[in-house]
Amino acid sequence: MIEGVLAKQKEFDSRNKLSRALPKQVQPKTIDAVLDYLEKSNKVMRDKKGAILWIFAEDSPKLMKLHKNSTILR
């Protein structure tokens, strides 16, 4: 649920704004645990000001084309 909201919205200015976008029954401890997991799995990024940004790129045709045409650095 939290991951889906983040993937759809792409960014939130704070954890509080994310909390307001979720159903009321989602507890703050749950939000923090899920955010920690998503950050460790490189799906979200948090900056020093507390903004949350969705950075996970799924296998989209645009991404696959970019990867295919990219130059390999050594």
PDB file of C-alpha atoms in Angstrom:
ATOM      1  CA  MET A   1       0.000   0.000   0.000  1.00  0.00           C
ATOM      2  CA  ILE A   2       2.701   2.499   0.997  1.00  0.00           C
ATOM      3  CA  GLU A   3       4.944   1.418  -1.866  1.00  0.00           C
ATOM      4  CA  GLY A   4       2.063   1.820  -4.325  1.00  0.00           C
ATOM      5  CA  VAL A   5       1.283   5.358  -3.152  1.00  0.00           C
ATOM      6  CA  LEU A   6       4.956   6.323  -3.409  1.00  0.00           C
ATOM      7  CA  ALA A   7       5.334   4.795  -6.877  1.00  0.00           C
ATOM      8  CA  LYS A   8       2.243   6.597  -8.138  1.00  0.00           C
ATOM      9  CA  GLN A   9       2.932  10.017  -6.576  1.00  0.00           C
ATOM     10  CA  LYS A  10       6.761   9.908  -7.117  1.00  0.00           C
ATOM     11  CA  GLU A  11       7.643  12.394  -4.353  1.00  0.00           C
ATOM     12  CA  PHE A  12       6.523  13.825  -1.033  1.00  0.00           C
ATOM     13  CA  ASP A  13       7.968  16.858   0.738  1.00  0.00           C
ATOM     14  CA  SER A  14       7.872  15.105   4.110  1.00  0.00           C
ATOM     15  CA  ARG A  15       6.863  11.917   5.889  1.00  0.00           C
ATOM     16  CA  ASN A  16       3.889  13.840   7.253  1.00  0.00           C
ATOM     17  CA  LYS A  17       2.557  14.516   3.740  1.00  0.00           C
ATOM     18  CA  LEU A  18       3.021  10.843   2.873  1.00  0.00           C
ATOM     19  CA  SER A  19       1.121   9.928   6.034  1.00  0.00           C
ATOM     20  CA  ARG A  20      -1.797  12.158   4.986  1.00  0.00           C
ATOM     21  CA  ALA A  21      -1.944  10.411   1.591  1.00  0.00           C
ATOM     22  CA  LEU A  22      -2.315   6.995   3.252  1.00  0.00           C
ATOM     23  CA  PRO A  23      -5.363   5.491   4.977  1.00  0.00           C
ATOM     24  CA  LYS A  24      -5.766   6.532   8.630  1.00  0.00           C
ATOM     25  CA  GLN A  25      -5.111   3.025   9.995  1.00  0.00           C
ATOM     26  CA  VAL A  26      -1.458   3.036   8.836  1.00  0.00           C
ATOM     27  CA  GLN A  27       0.630   3.700  11.938  1.00  0.00           C
ATOM     28  CA  PRO A  28       3.703   6.010  11.953  1.00  0.00           C
ATOM     29  CA  LYS A  29       5.973   3.119  13.054  1.00  0.00           C
ATOM     30  CA  THR A  30       4.787   1.102  10.053  1.00  0.00           C
ATOM     31  CA  ILE A  31       5.501   4.012   7.695  1.00  0.00           C
ATOM     32  CA  ASP A  32       9.015   4.388   9.133  1.00  0.00           C
ATOM     33  CA  ALA A  33       9.721   0.649   8.838  1.00  0.00           C
ATOM     34  CA  VAL A  34       8.511   0.527   5.230  1.00  0.00           C
ATOM     35  CA  LEU A  35      10.504   3.658   4.313  1.00  0.00           C
ATOM     36  CA  ASP A  36      13.658   2.126   5.827  1.00  0.00           C
ATOM     37  CA  TYR A  37      13.095  -1.066   3.827  1.00  0.00           C
ATOM     38  CA  LEU A  38      12.437   0.844   0.579  1.00  0.00           C
ATOM     39  CA  GLU A  39      15.544   2.976   1.127  1.00  0.00           C
ATOM     40  CA  LYS A  40      17.718  -0.116   1.702  1.00  0.00           C
ATOM     41  CA  SER A  41      16.310  -1.755  -1.434  1.00  0.00           C
ATOM     42  CA  ASN A  42      17.091   1.410  -3.465  1.00  0.00           C
ATOM     43  CA  LYS A  43      13.484   2.212  -4.308  1.00  0.00           C
ATOM     44  CA  VAL A  44      13.263   5.522  -2.448  1.00  0.00           C
ATOM     45  CA  MET A  45      15.672   8.225  -1.438  1.00  0.00           C
ATOM     46  CA  ARG A  46      15.370  10.712   1.423  1.00  0.00           C
ATOM     47  CA  ASP A  47      17.186  14.017   1.494  1.00  0.00           C
ATOM     48  CA  LYS A  48      18.403  15.993   4.510  1.00  0.00           C
ATOM     49  CA  LYS A  49      15.205  18.062   4.609  1.00  0.00           C
ATOM     50  CA  GLY A  50      13.039  14.936   4.871  1.00  0.00           C
ATOM     51  CA  ALA A  51      11.681  14.803   1.332  1.00  0.00           C
ATOM     52  CA  ILE A  52      10.939  11.316   0.003  1.00  0.00           C
ATOM     53  CA  LEU A  53      11.597  10.581  -3.660  1.00  0.00           C
ATOM     54  CA  TRP A  54      10.683   7.403  -5.599  1.00  0.00           C
ATOM     55  CA  ILE A  55      13.768   6.392  -7.640  1.00  0.00           C
ATOM     56  CA  PHE A  56      13.034   2.776  -8.615  1.00  0.00           C
ATOM     57  CA  ALA A  57      12.890   2.305 -12.391  1.00  0.00           C
ATOM     58  CA  GLU A  58      10.946  -0.695 -13.598  1.00  0.00           C
ATOM     59  CA  ASP A  59      11.638  -2.406 -16.915  1.00  0.00           C
ATOM     60  CA  SER A  60      10.122   0.211 -19.170  1.00  0.00           C
ATOM     61  CA  PRO A  61      10.767   0.274 -22.933  1.00  0.00           C
ATOM     62  CA  LYS A  62      12.373   3.704 -22.619  1.00  0.00           C
ATOM     63  CA  LEU A  63      14.777   2.462 -19.941  1.00  0.00           C
ATOM     64  CA  MET A  64      15.653  -0.674 -21.929  1.00  0.00           C
ATOM     65  CA  LYS A  65      16.418   1.418 -25.033  1.00  0.00           C
ATOM     66  CA  LEU A  66      18.595   3.783 -23.007  1.00  0.00           C
ATOM     67  CA  HIS A  67      20.489   0.849 -21.492  1.00  0.00           C
ATOM     68  CA  LYS A  68      20.980  -0.774 -24.906  1.00  0.00           C
ATOM     69  CA  ASN A  69      22.383   2.430 -26.449  1.00  0.00           C
ATOM     70  CA  SER A  70      24.588   3.376 -23.501  1.00  0.00           C
ATOM     71  CA  THR A  71      28.375   3.224 -23.548  1.00  0.00           C
ATOM     72  CA  ILE A  72      30.141   0.831 -21.193  1.00  0.00           C
ATOM     73  CA  LEU A  73      32.791   2.579 -19.094  1.00  0.00           C
ATOM     74  CA  ARG A  74      35.883   0.718 -17.945  1.00  0.00           C
TER      75      ARG A  74
END
